[in-house]
Short mmCIF file of C-alpha atoms in Angstrom, two decimals:
data_model
loop_
_atom_site.label_atom_id
_atom_site.label_comp_id
_atom_site.label_asym_id
_atom_site.label_seq_id
_atom_site.Cartn_x
_atom_site.Cartn_y
_atom_site.Cartn_z
CA MET G 1 -1.53 96.47 -25.29
CA ASN G 2 1.89 96.61 -27.29
CA ARG G 3 4.81 98.55 -26.07
CA LYS G 4 7.62 100.04 -28.32
CA ILE G 5 11.12 99.34 -26.52
CA THR G 6 12.95 102.74 -26.99
CA ALA G 7 16.38 103.76 -26.57
CA MET G 8 15.60 105.60 -23.26
CA ASP G 9 14.29 101.98 -22.01
CA ASN G 10 17.39 100.56 -22.97
CA LYS G 11 19.21 102.83 -20.60
CA LEU G 12 17.55 101.76 -17.86
CA PRO G 13 17.84 98.92 -15.75
CA ASP G 14 15.68 95.88 -16.64
CA TRP G 15 14.41 95.29 -13.19
CA GLU G 16 15.06 96.22 -9.29
CA ILE G 17 14.73 93.43 -7.35
CA GLY G 18 12.77 95.54 -4.49
CA LYS G 19 10.24 96.71 -7.20
CA LEU G 20 10.12 93.11 -8.15
CA TYR G 21 9.27 91.79 -4.77
CA ASN G 22 6.85 94.33 -4.23
CA GLN G 23 4.76 93.53 -7.26
CA ALA G 24 5.02 89.83 -6.84
CA TRP G 25 3.86 90.40 -3.35
CA ASN G 26 0.88 92.35 -3.93
CA ILE G 27 0.10 89.92 -6.42
CA ILE G 28 0.42 86.90 -4.25
CA LYS G 29 -1.77 88.62 -1.48
CA LYS G 30 -4.58 89.62 -3.77
CA TYR G 31 -4.84 86.19 -5.65
CA LYS G 32 -4.48 83.14 -3.28
CA VAL G 33 -5.53 80.87 -5.79
CA LEU G 34 -1.96 81.09 -6.51
CA TRP G 35 -1.16 79.45 -3.43
CA ILE G 36 -2.84 76.50 -4.72
CA PHE G 37 -1.01 76.37 -8.10
CA GLY G 38 2.21 76.84 -6.21
CA LEU G 39 1.37 74.01 -4.07
CA ALA G 40 0.44 71.66 -7.22
CA SER G 41 3.98 72.69 -8.61
CA GLY G 42 6.19 71.65 -5.88
CA ALA G 43 4.04 68.54 -5.17
CA SER G 44 4.92 64.77 -6.03
CA LEU G 45 2.33 62.20 -6.77
CA SER G 46 2.15 58.69 -5.34
CA PHE G 47 0.37 55.84 -7.07
CA ASN G 48 -0.86 52.31 -5.63
CA PHE G 49 -0.92 49.57 -8.05
CA ASN G 50 -2.33 46.08 -7.51
CA LEU G 51 -1.15 42.77 -9.05
CA PRO G 52 -4.03 42.08 -11.94
CA PHE G 53 -2.87 38.36 -12.44
CA ASN G 54 -4.71 35.40 -11.41
CA PHE G 55 -2.65 32.38 -10.78
CA ASN G 56 -3.53 28.57 -10.77
CA SER G 57 -5.28 27.99 -7.54
CA ASP G 58 -3.13 24.68 -6.78
CA LYS G 59 0.15 26.60 -7.21
CA ILE G 60 -1.52 28.99 -4.61
CA LYS G 61 -2.47 26.41 -2.22
CA ASP G 62 1.15 25.24 -2.22
CA VAL G 63 2.58 28.44 -1.16
CA LYS G 64 0.29 28.85 1.33
CA GLU G 65 0.83 25.47 2.76
CA ASN G 66 4.73 26.09 2.79
CA PHE G 67 4.12 29.36 4.56
CA GLN G 68 1.87 27.67 7.07
CA SER G 69 4.13 24.77 7.87
CA PHE G 70 6.89 27.16 8.86
CA PRO G 71 5.51 28.15 12.11
CA GLY G 72 4.54 24.64 12.78
CA GLU G 73 8.06 23.43 12.53
CA ILE G 74 9.35 25.99 14.90
CA ALA G 75 6.56 25.20 17.40
CA SER G 76 7.01 21.34 17.03
CA GLY G 77 10.95 21.20 17.31
CA GLY G 78 11.33 24.13 19.61
CA LEU G 79 13.02 27.76 19.12
CA THR G 80 16.37 26.34 20.29
CA GLN G 81 16.50 23.58 17.66
CA VAL G 82 15.36 26.15 15.01
CA LEU G 83 17.84 28.61 15.71
CA GLY G 84 20.23 25.26 16.07
CA ALA G 85 19.57 23.65 12.75
CA SER G 86 22.01 23.45 10.30
CA ASP G 87 22.03 25.78 7.21
CA SER G 88 21.10 23.03 4.87
CA GLN G 89 17.87 22.45 6.58
CA VAL G 90 17.04 26.27 6.23
CA LEU G 91 18.10 26.11 2.69
CA GLU G 92 15.86 23.10 1.91
CA LEU G 93 12.87 24.92 3.42
CA LEU G 94 13.47 27.94 1.41
CA SER G 95 14.17 26.06 -1.71
CA ASN G 96 10.83 24.07 -1.03
CA LEU G 97 9.09 27.55 -0.35
CA PHE G 98 10.49 29.18 -3.67
CA SER G 99 10.00 25.88 -5.99
CA SER G 100 6.04 26.13 -5.13
CA VAL G 101 6.10 29.54 -7.03
CA PRO G 102 5.85 29.18 -10.69
CA PHE G 103 8.62 30.62 -12.63
CA TYR G 104 6.51 32.72 -14.61
CA PHE G 105 5.30 34.53 -11.51
CA TYR G 106 8.69 36.06 -11.18
CA ILE G 107 8.81 36.97 -15.02
CA ILE G 108 5.34 38.79 -14.61
CA LEU G 109 6.45 40.16 -11.57
CA ALA G 110 9.42 41.96 -13.06
CA ILE G 111 7.79 43.10 -16.02
CA GLU G 112 5.22 44.47 -13.59
CA ILE G 113 7.73 46.21 -11.55
CA ILE G 114 9.40 47.92 -14.54
CA THR G 115 6.05 48.79 -16.09
CA VAL G 116 5.17 50.79 -12.89
CA PHE G 117 8.28 52.19 -12.57
CA ILE G 118 8.11 53.64 -16.19
CA LEU G 119 4.40 54.69 -15.90
CA ALA G 120 5.29 56.41 -12.59
CA ILE G 121 8.32 58.55 -14.54
CA ILE G 122 6.02 59.20 -17.24
CA ILE G 123 3.14 60.27 -14.69
CA GLY G 124 5.44 62.59 -12.74
CA ILE G 125 6.84 64.35 -15.85
CA ILE G 126 3.52 64.97 -17.25
CA SER G 127 2.27 66.00 -13.67
CA LYS G 128 5.37 68.47 -13.38
CA ALA G 129 4.72 69.94 -16.90
CA TRP G 130 1.27 70.32 -16.20
CA SER G 131 1.59 71.95 -12.62
CA THR G 132 4.16 74.19 -14.15
CA GLY G 133 2.02 75.47 -16.95
CA LEU G 134 -0.88 76.00 -14.49
CA LEU G 135 1.31 78.25 -12.37
CA LEU G 136 2.84 80.31 -15.04
CA GLU G 137 -0.61 80.82 -16.59
CA GLY G 138 -2.22 81.80 -13.30
CA VAL G 139 0.63 84.13 -12.71
CA GLN G 140 0.61 85.98 -16.16
CA THR G 141 -3.25 86.49 -15.78
CA SER G 142 -2.58 87.95 -12.55
CA ILE G 143 0.06 90.24 -14.02
CA LEU G 144 -2.24 91.48 -16.73
CA ASN G 145 -4.69 92.47 -13.95
CA GLY G 146 -7.06 89.33 -14.78
CA ILE G 147 -8.74 86.84 -12.34
CA PRO G 148 -7.02 83.54 -12.25
CA ASN G 149 -9.02 80.52 -11.77
CA ILE G 150 -8.43 76.85 -11.58
CA ARG G 151 -10.49 75.89 -14.60
CA ASP G 152 -9.18 78.26 -17.28
CA SER G 153 -5.50 78.02 -15.89
CA SER G 154 -5.87 74.34 -16.20
CA GLU G 155 -7.06 74.04 -19.62
CA LYS G 156 -4.50 76.69 -20.91
CA ALA G 157 -1.89 74.46 -18.95
CA PHE G 158 -2.60 71.09 -21.14
CA SER G 159 -1.72 72.61 -24.22
CA HIS G 160 1.55 73.55 -23.00
CA THR G 161 2.31 70.10 -21.36
CA LYS G 162 4.56 68.39 -24.23
CA SER G 163 6.59 71.53 -24.60
CA LEU G 164 6.99 71.88 -20.94
CA ALA G 165 7.70 68.27 -20.55
CA TRP G 166 10.46 68.01 -23.17
CA LEU G 167 11.95 71.17 -21.85
CA GLN G 168 12.19 69.44 -18.14
CA THR G 169 13.16 66.19 -19.65
CA VAL G 170 15.54 66.00 -22.77
CA PRO G 171 18.14 68.74 -21.76
CA PRO G 172 18.42 67.24 -18.29
CA LEU G 173 19.13 63.48 -19.98
CA VAL G 174 21.80 65.05 -22.33
CA LEU G 175 23.47 66.81 -19.23
CA ALA G 176 23.32 63.26 -17.51
CA VAL G 177 24.76 61.42 -20.63
CA GLY G 178 27.80 64.24 -20.57
CA PHE G 179 28.37 63.49 -16.64
CA LEU G 180 28.42 59.81 -17.42
CA THR G 181 30.80 60.32 -20.36
CA ILE G 182 33.26 62.27 -17.86
CA SER G 183 32.95 59.16 -15.34
CA ILE G 184 33.77 56.75 -17.96
CA ILE G 185 36.87 58.98 -19.40
CA ILE G 186 38.15 59.52 -15.65
CA PHE G 187 37.91 55.70 -15.13
CA ILE G 188 39.75 54.68 -18.28
CA THR G 189 42.32 57.24 -17.63
CA ILE G 190 42.77 55.27 -13.85
CA ILE G 191 43.05 51.93 -15.65
CA ILE G 192 45.35 52.73 -18.62
CA PRO G 193 49.06 52.83 -17.58
CA THR G 194 50.39 55.05 -20.49
CA THR G 195 51.51 58.28 -19.46
CA ILE G 196 50.75 60.03 -22.77
CA VAL G 197 47.12 58.58 -23.10
CA LYS G 198 46.41 59.81 -19.57
CA ILE G 199 47.37 63.23 -20.26
CA LEU G 200 45.65 63.17 -23.54
CA LEU G 201 42.51 61.78 -21.58
CA GLY G 202 43.02 64.00 -18.68
CA LEU G 203 42.61 66.88 -20.83
CA LEU G 204 39.70 65.35 -22.71
CA SER G 205 37.80 64.93 -19.45
CA ILE G 206 38.58 68.63 -18.34
CA ILE G 207 37.40 70.07 -21.44
CA THR G 208 34.03 67.44 -21.38
CA PHE G 209 33.64 68.61 -17.65
CA GLY G 210 33.97 72.36 -18.72
CA VAL G 211 31.34 71.81 -21.45
CA VAL G 212 28.91 70.03 -19.16
CA LEU G 213 29.28 72.62 -16.31
CA TYR G 214 28.57 75.24 -18.84
CA GLY G 215 25.54 73.48 -20.13
CA SER G 216 24.20 72.58 -16.43
CA ILE G 217 24.69 76.38 -15.58
CA TYR G 218 22.90 77.64 -18.63
CA TYR G 219 20.25 75.34 -18.88
CA LEU G 220 19.31 76.02 -15.28
CA LEU G 221 19.23 79.86 -16.20
CA SER G 222 17.71 79.36 -19.81
CA GLU G 223 15.06 77.16 -18.44
CA ILE G 224 13.80 79.90 -16.26
CA TRP G 225 12.80 82.20 -19.57
CA ALA G 226 12.14 78.85 -21.86
CA SER G 227 9.18 77.90 -19.85
CA ARG G 228 7.72 81.42 -19.77
CA ILE G 229 8.50 81.56 -23.59
CA VAL G 230 6.38 78.16 -24.08
CA VAL G 231 3.58 79.27 -22.01
CA LEU G 232 3.56 83.03 -23.29
CA GLU G 233 4.45 82.71 -27.01
CA LYS G 234 3.40 79.21 -27.28
CA LYS G 235 6.69 77.97 -28.81
CA SER G 236 7.94 74.61 -28.92
CA GLY G 237 10.19 73.51 -26.09
CA LYS G 238 13.43 73.14 -28.08
CA GLU G 239 12.82 76.62 -29.78
CA SER G 240 12.05 78.26 -26.20
CA LEU G 241 15.14 76.67 -24.87
CA PHE G 242 17.36 78.35 -27.54
CA ARG G 243 15.59 81.80 -27.00
CA GLY G 244 16.07 81.67 -23.37
CA TYR G 245 19.52 80.81 -23.90
CA LYS G 246 19.77 83.97 -25.70
CA ILE G 247 18.27 85.96 -22.86
CA ALA G 248 20.24 84.15 -20.27
CA ARG G 249 23.57 85.13 -21.94
CA LYS G 250 22.64 88.61 -21.70
CA LYS G 251 21.24 88.63 -18.01
CA THR G 252 23.61 85.99 -16.56
CA TRP G 253 24.66 88.03 -13.44
CA ALA G 254 21.36 89.63 -12.86
CA MET G 255 19.77 86.49 -12.80
CA ILE G 256 22.31 84.87 -10.53
CA LEU G 257 21.91 87.60 -8.23
CA LEU G 258 18.16 87.41 -8.33
CA GLY G 259 18.33 83.60 -7.98
CA LEU G 260 20.57 84.04 -4.80
CA VAL G 261 18.14 86.54 -3.29
CA ASN G 262 15.51 84.15 -3.86
CA ILE G 263 17.20 81.15 -2.06
CA ILE G 264 18.17 83.22 0.95
CA LEU G 265 14.57 84.17 1.30
CA SER G 266 13.32 80.70 1.04
CA MET G 267 15.76 79.26 3.33
CA PHE G 268 15.09 82.14 6.05
CA ILE G 269 11.34 81.57 5.88
CA LEU G 270 11.15 78.13 5.85
CA ALA G 271 13.91 78.10 8.73
CA ILE G 272 11.55 79.99 11.11
CA PRO G 273 9.01 77.08 12.00
CA VAL G 274 11.96 74.78 12.33
CA LEU G 275 13.71 77.03 14.79
CA ILE G 276 10.73 77.86 16.60
CA ILE G 277 10.12 73.87 17.07
CA ILE G 278 13.47 72.97 17.84
CA GLY G 279 13.83 76.18 20.43
CA ILE G 280 10.77 75.01 22.46
CA ILE G 281 12.21 71.37 22.51
CA PHE G 282 15.61 72.27 23.62
CA GLY G 283 14.31 74.82 25.88
CA GLY G 284 12.27 72.10 27.44
CA MET G 285 15.42 69.80 27.82
CA LEU G 286 17.45 72.57 29.34
CA THR G 287 15.12 73.80 31.88
CA SER G 288 13.92 70.19 32.97
CA GLY G 289 16.77 69.70 35.65
CA GLN G 290 15.77 73.15 37.17
CA ASN G 291 11.90 72.96 36.64
CA GLN G 292 10.73 69.57 35.79
CA SER G 293 7.09 70.45 35.15
CA LEU G 294 8.41 73.42 32.91
CA GLY G 295 10.66 71.29 30.87
CA ILE G 296 8.18 68.39 30.34
CA GLY G 297 5.44 71.00 29.21
CA LEU G 298 7.84 72.79 26.87
CA PHE G 299 8.82 69.25 25.34
CA VAL G 300 5.04 68.12 24.95
CA ILE G 301 4.16 71.63 23.34
CA GLY G 302 7.16 71.39 21.25
CA ALA G 303 6.05 67.70 20.27
CA ILE G 304 2.40 68.53 19.56
CA LEU G 305 3.26 71.55 17.34
CA VAL G 306 5.46 69.33 14.89
CA ILE G 307 2.34 68.35 12.65
CA PRO G 308 0.69 71.75 12.54
CA MET G 309 4.52 73.10 11.72
CA ILE G 310 4.83 70.40 8.85
CA ILE G 311 1.43 71.45 7.38
CA ALA G 312 2.58 75.25 7.64
CA MET G 313 5.85 74.73 6.15
CA ILE G 314 3.95 72.86 3.09
CA LEU G 315 1.77 75.78 2.79
CA LEU G 316 4.74 78.26 3.21
CA GLY G 317 6.41 76.24 0.29
CA GLY G 318 3.43 76.56 -2.15
CA ILE G 319 3.33 80.17 -1.45
CA LEU G 320 7.13 80.69 -1.98
CA ASN G 321 6.91 78.80 -5.22
CA ALA G 322 3.93 81.04 -6.23
CA PHE G 323 5.85 84.01 -5.19
CA LYS G 324 9.30 83.17 -6.83
CA ALA G 325 7.19 82.40 -10.15
CA THR G 326 5.85 85.55 -10.08
CA VAL G 327 8.91 87.36 -9.68
CA TRP G 328 10.31 85.89 -12.53
CA SER G 329 7.56 86.33 -14.75
CA ILE G 330 7.41 89.98 -13.93
CA ALA G 331 10.90 90.12 -14.59
CA TYR G 332 10.17 88.37 -18.09
CA ASN G 333 7.44 90.81 -18.81
CA ASN G 334 9.96 93.70 -18.33
CA ILE G 335 12.36 92.54 -20.94
CA ARG G 336 9.85 90.69 -23.39
CA GLY G 337 11.05 91.27 -26.94
CA LYS G 338 14.34 93.11 -25.68
CA TYR G 339 16.86 90.46 -26.13
CA ASP G 340 15.22 88.02 -28.44
CA PRO G 341 13.89 90.05 -31.27
CA SER G 342 11.82 86.96 -32.49
CA THR G 343 9.57 86.92 -29.38
CA SER G 344 6.74 89.64 -29.54
CA SER G 345 7.21 92.57 -27.20
CA GLY G 346 4.52 93.71 -24.74
CA SER G 347 1.36 92.01 -23.42
CA GLU G 348 -1.25 89.71 -25.06
#
């Protein structure tokens, strides 16, 4: 149902934090599957890779013999003799050990490490983009009074993965290059003795720093809207970023205020389990002098509760991710099409 934005709407505030929180909380309570989406969005993936290479059996045998001979030398010569051996003997032993390993092994190992590192980065980027799309799709379905589920939200999220991956990767890389440029300029400024050149490079570094700082702040603000434009409007990452920037410039201070409130809320909620554990453990330590049994009991209880509290914090983190995503999505729905005429207004 599309809603036309009237002059009266323009006079009203785009959102009130209290109302946003109330609506978001009702949605989070009703659709607990969003907790799972929030956990997925904040989760990190780890992968195990094995060496798929088979080396010559003779070479492997040589390596094994070198390793096996090392304890024997210690046993035959005595620990004192080993510790008192000259550096040349130790180096000779290590040289014999590593010389038995073929050189191509190190090349293959280096290539594999680099490959694994690159694959881990790629998988992490894709995973982050997909989980973001999953959460935003589920939240939007909930806002429209639909019933979100893992299958539908996941299928829709895959179609946004490329755009979200671009949005979450390319702009930060550009900003990283900017910070590297500043570092190089500052370094050159330090080593060049000429005063005029120092002044010019100093001004250049200040200007560059200002541009990068401005870009960093507005990227963080623009990305909030851009990711929702990708999901809701099905636009590319680049186009969504520019549209998000238009909205962010209009709503800078309101966004900063809402973001600060979200941060304070998150810190307060996540600090509660930590403070409980610390309170119990320190309480046990402080009371152990007066009542040893009570002190030890409190300390043991605190230690036992560490693992459940860690699990509780992970769950709370997922709920908070979902809650904050819902808050921002409701805010976006309130202003959808208002500051970016090229974005369709209303609900799909």
